């Protein structure tokens, strides 16, 4: 039997979950790189309390919960096969790794496939996710074979899907007008990048791949970063600042996300529209599209 577990940071199911999410995220040493866990817990507490109200207010605009869990559940259901079981694990809110893994009676010759839903590598996402689930596997004494799906921003099938989705939205949104294509990626603190994190490098390489194929359809390509937190220096430019200055209409593609979440349905599609100089259209994440299903099946 093969078990495939999609891994993501997770999305709050209600406003109370926002506190749980922030608490767990800012205790993660890969997110908040303070070695002393007591100091990390204290600093994380300060950040959490400063961010909680704003996060809850954001969630109120999208019905009080993230769409991430529901969409991922639909993805699992669409992939369901007789000899392969699909499920998902979140890092910072339920369902947690221990709870999900306890649902199954693994045998020694079973295969466990860990599938982090991140196209680009970062210690804050892929590394943190895989380590978290492997610790849970070890804690439960599971001795099945464990495999990890590698990052996939260079995968041809994955990029075919992205291009198809972008061009479909471009055709719907002022089809006779040549627009700017804005790639929006989740930002990271520069301190993490300077320590050798590969995320920025992979984002740039990915955009180069996509831009080469999309040149005939857009007047320009721009990379920007969203979701900055706190006063420290993060990857720039900021997506909101770019949208506030664009003289042309734009298609926005959330390049670092596979599943729609608060960052895409609220921050990109609602919040930034308050400051945007021109109209823009956000392309949905791959979610449970037929093309994403086909790509996932090719990887397992």
mmCIF file of C-alpha atoms in Angstrom:
data_model
loop_
_atom_site.group_PDB
_atom_site.id
_atom_site.type_symbol
_atom_site.label_atom_id
_atom_site.label_comp_id
_atom_site.label_asym_id
_atom_site.label_seq_id
_atom_site.Cartn_x
_atom_site.Cartn_y
_atom_site.Cartn_z
ATOM 1 C CA UNK A 1 0.000 0.000 0.000
ATOM 2 C CA UNK A 2 1.175 3.510 -0.792
ATOM 3 C CA UNK A 3 0.280 6.496 1.366
ATOM 4 C CA UNK A 4 0.773 10.007 0.014
ATOM 5 C CA UNK A 5 0.733 12.895 2.476
ATOM 6 C CA UNK A 6 0.594 16.459 1.211
ATOM 7 C CA UNK A 7 2.287 18.865 3.613
ATOM 8 C CA UNK A 8 1.595 22.562 4.028
ATOM 9 C CA UNK A 9 1.826 25.184 6.766
ATOM 10 C CA UNK A 10 -1.935 24.987 7.137
ATOM 11 C CA UNK A 11 -4.837 27.370 7.269
ATOM 12 C CA UNK A 12 -6.903 28.450 10.255
ATOM 13 C CA UNK A 13 -10.358 26.851 10.377
ATOM 14 C CA UNK A 14 -11.719 29.605 12.627
ATOM 15 C CA UNK A 15 -10.578 32.838 14.266
ATOM 16 C CA UNK A 16 -9.293 31.015 17.365
ATOM 17 C CA UNK A 17 -7.008 28.938 15.137
ATOM 18 C CA UNK A 18 -5.177 32.121 14.145
ATOM 19 C CA UNK A 19 -3.542 32.199 17.578
ATOM 20 C CA UNK A 20 -2.595 28.512 17.309
ATOM 21 C CA UNK A 21 -1.100 29.083 13.872
ATOM 22 C CA UNK A 22 1.008 32.054 14.964
ATOM 23 C CA UNK A 23 2.137 30.347 18.174
ATOM 24 C CA UNK A 24 3.383 27.251 16.359
ATOM 25 C CA UNK A 25 4.873 29.152 13.432
ATOM 26 C CA UNK A 26 6.957 31.472 15.571
ATOM 27 C CA UNK A 27 8.214 28.620 17.726
ATOM 28 C CA UNK A 28 9.574 26.877 14.625
ATOM 29 C CA UNK A 29 13.383 27.364 14.660
ATOM 30 C CA UNK A 30 13.383 27.438 10.861
ATOM 31 C CA UNK A 31 11.015 30.415 10.918
ATOM 32 C CA UNK A 32 12.390 32.272 13.928
ATOM 33 C CA UNK A 33 16.072 31.402 13.984
ATOM 34 C CA UNK A 34 16.742 31.828 17.711
ATOM 35 C CA UNK A 35 18.590 28.784 19.039
ATOM 36 C CA UNK A 36 17.554 29.180 22.674
ATOM 37 C CA UNK A 37 14.001 27.793 22.728
ATOM 38 C CA UNK A 38 12.974 29.855 25.769
ATOM 39 C CA UNK A 39 14.081 33.084 24.133
ATOM 40 C CA UNK A 40 12.479 31.978 20.857
ATOM 41 C CA UNK A 41 9.235 31.283 22.717
ATOM 42 C CA UNK A 42 9.312 34.739 24.322
ATOM 43 C CA UNK A 43 10.076 36.587 21.079
ATOM 44 C CA UNK A 44 7.475 34.478 19.293
ATOM 45 C CA UNK A 45 4.924 35.447 21.931
ATOM 46 C CA UNK A 46 5.602 39.149 21.335
ATOM 47 C CA UNK A 47 5.272 38.759 17.553
ATOM 48 C CA UNK A 48 2.156 36.629 17.922
ATOM 49 C CA UNK A 49 0.376 39.163 20.084
ATOM 50 C CA UNK A 50 1.293 41.986 17.696
ATOM 51 C CA UNK A 51 -0.031 40.082 14.672
ATOM 52 C CA UNK A 52 -3.076 38.233 16.023
ATOM 53 C CA UNK A 53 -5.718 40.950 15.700
ATOM 54 C CA UNK A 54 -4.652 41.873 12.141
ATOM 55 C CA UNK A 55 -4.698 38.220 11.095
ATOM 56 C CA UNK A 56 -8.161 37.676 12.555
ATOM 57 C CA UNK A 57 -9.485 40.812 10.841
ATOM 58 C CA UNK A 58 -8.126 39.533 7.529
ATOM 59 C CA UNK A 59 -9.851 36.189 8.010
ATOM 60 C CA UNK A 60 -13.182 37.893 8.654
ATOM 61 C CA UNK A 61 -13.074 39.139 5.042
ATOM 62 C CA UNK A 62 -12.909 35.556 3.720
ATOM 63 C CA UNK A 63 -15.586 33.983 5.883
ATOM 64 C CA UNK A 64 -13.560 33.452 9.066
ATOM 65 C CA UNK A 65 -11.446 30.568 7.762
ATOM 66 C CA UNK A 66 -8.770 29.733 5.241
ATOM 67 C CA UNK A 67 -9.823 27.814 2.126
ATOM 68 C CA UNK A 68 -6.642 25.733 2.274
ATOM 69 C CA UNK A 69 -7.912 22.689 4.183
ATOM 70 C CA UNK A 70 -11.111 22.333 2.144
ATOM 71 C CA UNK A 71 -9.248 22.623 -1.143
ATOM 72 C CA UNK A 72 -6.574 20.133 -0.067
ATOM 73 C CA UNK A 73 -9.283 17.706 1.030
ATOM 74 C CA UNK A 74 -10.894 17.999 -2.411
ATOM 75 C CA UNK A 75 -7.494 17.365 -3.986
ATOM 76 C CA UNK A 76 -7.144 14.156 -1.966
ATOM 77 C CA UNK A 77 -10.641 13.018 -2.928
ATOM 78 C CA UNK A 78 -10.030 13.617 -6.636
ATOM 79 C CA UNK A 79 -6.795 11.613 -6.436
ATOM 80 C CA UNK A 80 -8.289 8.701 -4.520
ATOM 81 C CA UNK A 81 -7.220 5.368 -5.979
ATOM 82 C CA UNK A 82 -7.589 1.765 -4.838
ATOM 83 C CA UNK A 83 -3.946 1.078 -4.036
ATOM 84 C CA UNK A 84 -2.941 4.634 -3.078
ATOM 85 C CA UNK A 85 -4.224 6.594 -0.092
ATOM 86 C CA UNK A 86 -4.028 10.415 -0.142
ATOM 87 C CA UNK A 87 -4.203 12.623 2.931
ATOM 88 C CA UNK A 88 -2.736 15.907 4.147
ATOM 89 C CA UNK A 89 -0.790 17.230 7.116
ATOM 90 C CA UNK A 90 -0.430 20.781 8.405
ATOM 91 C CA UNK A 91 2.488 22.114 10.389
ATOM 92 C CA UNK A 92 0.898 24.854 12.452
ATOM 93 C CA UNK A 93 -2.818 24.028 12.775
ATOM 94 C CA UNK A 94 -4.836 20.811 12.604
ATOM 95 C CA UNK A 95 -4.570 18.254 11.155
ATOM 96 C CA UNK A 96 -1.120 17.726 12.714
ATOM 97 C CA UNK A 97 1.273 14.950 11.694
ATOM 98 C CA UNK A 98 0.777 12.733 14.758
ATOM 99 C CA UNK A 99 -3.010 12.865 14.462
ATOM 100 C CA UNK A 100 -3.030 12.067 10.751
ATOM 101 C CA UNK A 101 -0.498 9.233 10.943
ATOM 102 C CA UNK A 102 -2.345 7.571 13.828
ATOM 103 C CA UNK A 103 -5.313 7.045 11.493
ATOM 104 C CA UNK A 104 -3.458 4.371 9.518
ATOM 105 C CA UNK A 105 -2.178 0.888 10.221
ATOM 106 C CA UNK A 106 1.136 0.997 8.369
ATOM 107 C CA UNK A 107 2.949 -2.203 7.479
ATOM 108 C CA UNK A 108 6.664 -2.648 6.957
ATOM 109 C CA UNK A 109 6.411 -3.023 3.168
ATOM 110 C CA UNK A 110 4.129 0.026 2.778
ATOM 111 C CA UNK A 111 5.403 3.198 1.127
ATOM 112 C CA UNK A 112 4.930 6.596 2.757
ATOM 113 C CA UNK A 113 5.370 9.477 0.299
ATOM 114 C CA UNK A 114 5.829 12.945 1.774
ATOM 115 C CA UNK A 115 4.747 15.590 -0.722
ATOM 116 C CA UNK A 116 5.525 19.154 0.455
ATOM 117 C CA UNK A 117 3.316 21.496 -1.581
ATOM 118 C CA UNK A 118 6.125 23.964 -2.241
ATOM 119 C CA UNK A 119 7.646 24.277 -5.743
ATOM 120 C CA UNK A 120 10.838 25.953 -4.450
ATOM 121 C CA UNK A 121 13.138 24.898 -1.651
ATOM 122 C CA UNK A 122 13.385 26.814 1.595
ATOM 123 C CA UNK A 123 14.336 25.762 5.082
ATOM 124 C CA UNK A 124 11.175 27.543 6.248
ATOM 125 C CA UNK A 125 8.902 25.346 4.156
ATOM 126 C CA UNK A 126 10.278 22.124 2.653
ATOM 127 C CA UNK A 127 12.939 21.369 5.268
ATOM 128 C CA UNK A 128 10.721 22.283 8.222
ATOM 129 C CA UNK A 129 7.816 20.256 6.798
ATOM 130 C CA UNK A 130 9.761 17.097 6.099
ATOM 131 C CA UNK A 131 11.584 17.131 9.439
ATOM 132 C CA UNK A 132 8.316 17.646 11.301
ATOM 133 C CA UNK A 133 6.627 14.650 9.691
ATOM 134 C CA UNK A 134 9.697 12.406 9.934
ATOM 135 C CA UNK A 135 9.861 13.116 13.669
ATOM 136 C CA UNK A 136 6.222 12.064 13.995
ATOM 137 C CA UNK A 137 6.895 8.882 11.983
ATOM 138 C CA UNK A 138 9.800 8.058 14.300
ATOM 139 C CA UNK A 139 7.825 8.871 17.456
ATOM 140 C CA UNK A 140 5.074 6.461 16.395
ATOM 141 C CA UNK A 141 7.581 3.699 15.598
ATOM 142 C CA UNK A 142 6.471 3.430 11.987
ATOM 143 C CA UNK A 143 9.012 1.415 9.997
ATOM 144 C CA UNK A 144 7.523 1.720 6.506
ATOM 145 C CA UNK A 145 9.622 2.993 3.612
ATOM 146 C CA UNK A 146 9.583 6.802 3.480
ATOM 147 C CA UNK A 147 10.115 8.817 0.299
ATOM 148 C CA UNK A 148 10.078 12.579 -0.242
ATOM 149 C CA UNK A 149 8.896 14.300 -3.437
ATOM 150 C CA UNK A 150 11.558 16.828 -4.389
ATOM 151 C CA UNK A 151 10.947 20.459 -5.347
ATOM 152 C CA UNK A 152 9.352 20.754 -8.751
ATOM 153 C CA UNK A 153 9.641 24.279 -10.170
ATOM 154 C CA UNK A 154 11.642 22.904 -13.110
ATOM 155 C CA UNK A 155 9.147 20.143 -13.914
ATOM 156 C CA UNK A 156 7.840 20.508 -17.461
ATOM 157 C CA UNK A 157 4.370 19.191 -16.689
ATOM 158 C CA UNK A 158 4.028 21.567 -13.739
ATOM 159 C CA UNK A 159 5.075 24.535 -15.860
ATOM 160 C CA UNK A 160 2.798 23.522 -18.712
ATOM 161 C CA UNK A 161 -0.038 23.739 -16.195
ATOM 162 C CA UNK A 162 1.002 27.191 -14.935
ATOM 163 C CA UNK A 163 1.256 28.559 -18.457
ATOM 164 C CA UNK A 164 -2.135 27.109 -19.389
ATOM 165 C CA UNK A 165 -3.793 28.672 -16.334
ATOM 166 C CA UNK A 166 -2.156 32.057 -16.906
ATOM 167 C CA UNK A 167 -3.116 32.185 -20.575
ATOM 168 C CA UNK A 168 -6.702 31.149 -19.825
ATOM 169 C CA UNK A 169 -7.101 34.042 -17.371
ATOM 170 C CA UNK A 170 -5.316 36.418 -19.721
ATOM 171 C CA UNK A 171 -7.789 35.570 -22.480
ATOM 172 C CA UNK A 172 -10.761 36.265 -20.186
ATOM 173 C CA UNK A 173 -9.414 39.527 -18.757
ATOM 174 C CA UNK A 174 -9.368 42.293 -21.401
ATOM 175 C CA UNK A 175 -8.295 39.844 -24.147
ATOM 176 C CA UNK A 176 -7.301 42.522 -26.664
ATOM 177 C CA UNK A 177 -5.036 44.399 -24.282
ATOM 178 C CA UNK A 178 -1.422 43.391 -23.675
ATOM 179 C CA UNK A 179 -0.829 43.288 -19.953
ATOM 180 C CA UNK A 180 1.965 42.935 -17.418
ATOM 181 C CA UNK A 181 2.489 39.552 -15.788
ATOM 182 C CA UNK A 182 3.302 39.995 -12.111
ATOM 183 C CA UNK A 183 4.671 36.980 -10.274
ATOM 184 C CA UNK A 184 3.972 37.305 -6.558
ATOM 185 C CA UNK A 185 5.990 35.117 -4.181
ATOM 186 C CA UNK A 186 5.809 34.832 -0.423
ATOM 187 C CA UNK A 187 8.629 36.933 0.985
ATOM 188 C CA UNK A 188 11.365 35.801 3.387
ATOM 189 C CA UNK A 189 13.656 37.743 5.707
ATOM 190 C CA UNK A 190 16.974 38.611 4.046
ATOM 191 C CA UNK A 191 18.793 37.138 7.057
ATOM 192 C CA UNK A 192 17.542 33.673 6.021
ATOM 193 C CA UNK A 193 18.555 34.199 2.389
ATOM 194 C CA UNK A 194 22.035 35.381 3.411
ATOM 195 C CA UNK A 195 22.555 32.146 5.328
ATOM 196 C CA UNK A 196 22.297 30.224 2.064
ATOM 197 C CA UNK A 197 18.577 29.504 1.719
ATOM 198 C CA UNK A 198 17.868 28.565 -1.926
ATOM 199 C CA UNK A 199 14.401 30.095 -2.129
ATOM 200 C CA UNK A 200 15.230 33.364 -3.928
ATOM 201 C CA UNK A 201 17.508 31.550 -6.398
ATOM 202 C CA UNK A 202 14.792 29.023 -7.233
ATOM 203 C CA UNK A 203 12.135 31.724 -7.614
ATOM 204 C CA UNK A 204 14.310 33.636 -10.074
ATOM 205 C CA UNK A 205 15.121 30.496 -12.054
ATOM 206 C CA UNK A 206 11.444 29.578 -12.198
ATOM 207 C CA UNK A 207 10.409 32.986 -13.497
ATOM 208 C CA UNK A 208 13.082 32.803 -16.170
ATOM 209 C CA UNK A 209 11.665 29.460 -17.371
ATOM 210 C CA UNK A 210 8.091 30.768 -17.475
ATOM 211 C CA UNK A 211 8.932 34.168 -18.972
ATOM 212 C CA UNK A 212 10.757 32.621 -21.912
ATOM 213 C CA UNK A 213 7.609 30.778 -22.919
ATOM 214 C CA UNK A 214 5.201 33.621 -22.170
ATOM 215 C CA UNK A 215 7.069 36.456 -23.935
ATOM 216 C CA UNK A 216 4.616 36.750 -26.849
ATOM 217 C CA UNK A 217 1.650 37.352 -24.549
ATOM 218 C CA UNK A 218 2.777 40.037 -22.098
ATOM 219 C CA UNK A 219 4.401 43.432 -22.307
ATOM 220 C CA UNK A 220 6.593 42.906 -19.246
ATOM 221 C CA UNK A 221 7.338 40.500 -16.398
ATOM 222 C CA UNK A 222 7.779 41.593 -12.789
ATOM 223 C CA UNK A 223 8.683 39.668 -9.645
ATOM 224 C CA UNK A 224 7.437 40.974 -6.305
ATOM 225 C CA UNK A 225 7.099 39.588 -2.796
ATOM 226 C CA UNK A 226 4.167 39.600 -0.403
ATOM 227 C CA UNK A 227 3.313 38.854 3.240
ATOM 228 C CA UNK A 228 6.205 40.622 4.931
ATOM 229 C CA UNK A 229 6.065 40.633 8.742
ATOM 230 C CA UNK A 230 7.889 42.873 11.208
ATOM 231 C CA UNK A 231 10.554 45.584 10.875
ATOM 232 C CA UNK A 232 13.495 43.519 9.569
ATOM 233 C CA UNK A 233 14.539 43.585 5.907
ATOM 234 C CA UNK A 234 12.699 41.093 3.682
ATOM 235 C CA UNK A 235 12.925 40.181 0.008
ATOM 236 C CA UNK A 236 11.688 43.065 -2.143
ATOM 237 C CA UNK A 237 9.987 44.733 -3.971
ATOM 238 C CA UNK A 238 6.656 44.488 -2.212
ATOM 239 C CA UNK A 239 3.713 43.271 -4.303
ATOM 240 C CA UNK A 240 1.410 46.000 -2.972
ATOM 241 C CA UNK A 241 3.910 48.728 -3.845
ATOM 242 C CA UNK A 242 4.265 47.387 -7.388
ATOM 243 C CA UNK A 243 0.501 47.219 -7.932
ATOM 244 C CA UNK A 244 0.162 50.769 -6.607
ATOM 245 C CA UNK A 245 2.509 52.017 -9.342
ATOM 246 C CA UNK A 246 1.536 49.961 -12.429
ATOM 247 C CA UNK A 247 0.251 52.007 -15.367
ATOM 248 C CA UNK A 248 -1.011 48.898 -17.188
ATOM 249 C CA UNK A 249 -3.474 46.190 -16.287
ATOM 250 C CA UNK A 250 -1.860 43.071 -14.881
ATOM 251 C CA UNK A 251 -2.255 39.355 -14.463
ATOM 252 C CA UNK A 252 -0.960 38.264 -11.044
ATOM 253 C CA UNK A 253 0.307 34.720 -10.548
ATOM 254 C CA UNK A 254 1.036 33.490 -6.965
ATOM 255 C CA UNK A 255 4.129 31.564 -7.962
ATOM 256 C CA UNK A 256 5.109 30.147 -4.570
ATOM 257 C CA UNK A 257 1.685 28.699 -3.697
ATOM 258 C CA UNK A 258 0.061 25.443 -4.824
ATOM 259 C CA UNK A 259 -3.171 25.802 -2.845
ATOM 260 C CA UNK A 260 -5.212 28.976 -2.395
ATOM 261 C CA UNK A 261 -4.980 30.370 1.120
ATOM 262 C CA UNK A 262 -5.427 33.671 2.954
ATOM 263 C CA UNK A 263 -2.380 35.107 1.189
ATOM 264 C CA UNK A 264 -3.990 34.590 -2.224
ATOM 265 C CA UNK A 265 -7.730 35.029 -1.634
ATOM 266 C CA UNK A 266 -7.413 37.925 0.824
ATOM 267 C CA UNK A 267 -4.028 39.612 0.501
ATOM 268 C CA UNK A 268 -3.719 39.404 -3.281
ATOM 269 C CA UNK A 269 -7.349 39.476 -4.341
ATOM 270 C CA UNK A 270 -8.828 41.866 -1.759
ATOM 271 C CA UNK A 271 -6.263 43.824 0.244
ATOM 272 C CA UNK A 272 -3.988 44.972 -2.584
ATOM 273 C CA UNK A 273 -6.943 46.103 -4.674
ATOM 274 C CA UNK A 274 -7.375 48.948 -2.194
ATOM 275 C CA UNK A 275 -4.037 50.439 -3.287
ATOM 276 C CA UNK A 276 -3.725 49.249 -6.903
ATOM 277 C CA UNK A 277 -3.419 51.954 -9.537
ATOM 278 C CA UNK A 278 -4.891 49.773 -12.257
ATOM 279 C CA UNK A 279 -7.055 46.684 -12.617
ATOM 280 C CA UNK A 280 -5.534 43.263 -12.182
ATOM 281 C CA UNK A 281 -6.634 39.644 -12.156
ATOM 282 C CA UNK A 282 -5.256 37.008 -9.768
ATOM 283 C CA UNK A 283 -4.846 33.528 -11.250
ATOM 284 C CA UNK A 284 -6.035 30.769 -8.928
ATOM 285 C CA UNK A 285 -3.466 28.375 -7.532
ATOM 286 C CA UNK A 286 -3.299 24.867 -9.040
ATOM 287 C CA UNK A 287 -5.627 23.609 -6.264
ATOM 288 C CA UNK A 288 -7.389 20.445 -7.508
ATOM 289 C CA UNK A 289 -7.353 21.283 -11.211
ATOM 290 C CA UNK A 290 -7.132 18.416 -13.688
ATOM 291 C CA UNK A 291 -3.661 19.562 -14.701
ATOM 292 C CA UNK A 292 -2.415 19.510 -11.106
ATOM 293 C CA UNK A 293 -3.898 16.050 -10.626
ATOM 294 C CA UNK A 294 -2.019 14.841 -13.700
ATOM 295 C CA UNK A 295 1.235 16.389 -12.432
ATOM 296 C CA UNK A 296 0.894 14.810 -8.977
ATOM 297 C CA UNK A 297 0.200 11.391 -10.488
ATOM 298 C CA UNK A 298 3.389 11.729 -12.514
ATOM 299 C CA UNK A 299 5.425 12.291 -9.327
ATOM 300 C CA UNK A 300 4.207 9.316 -7.326
#
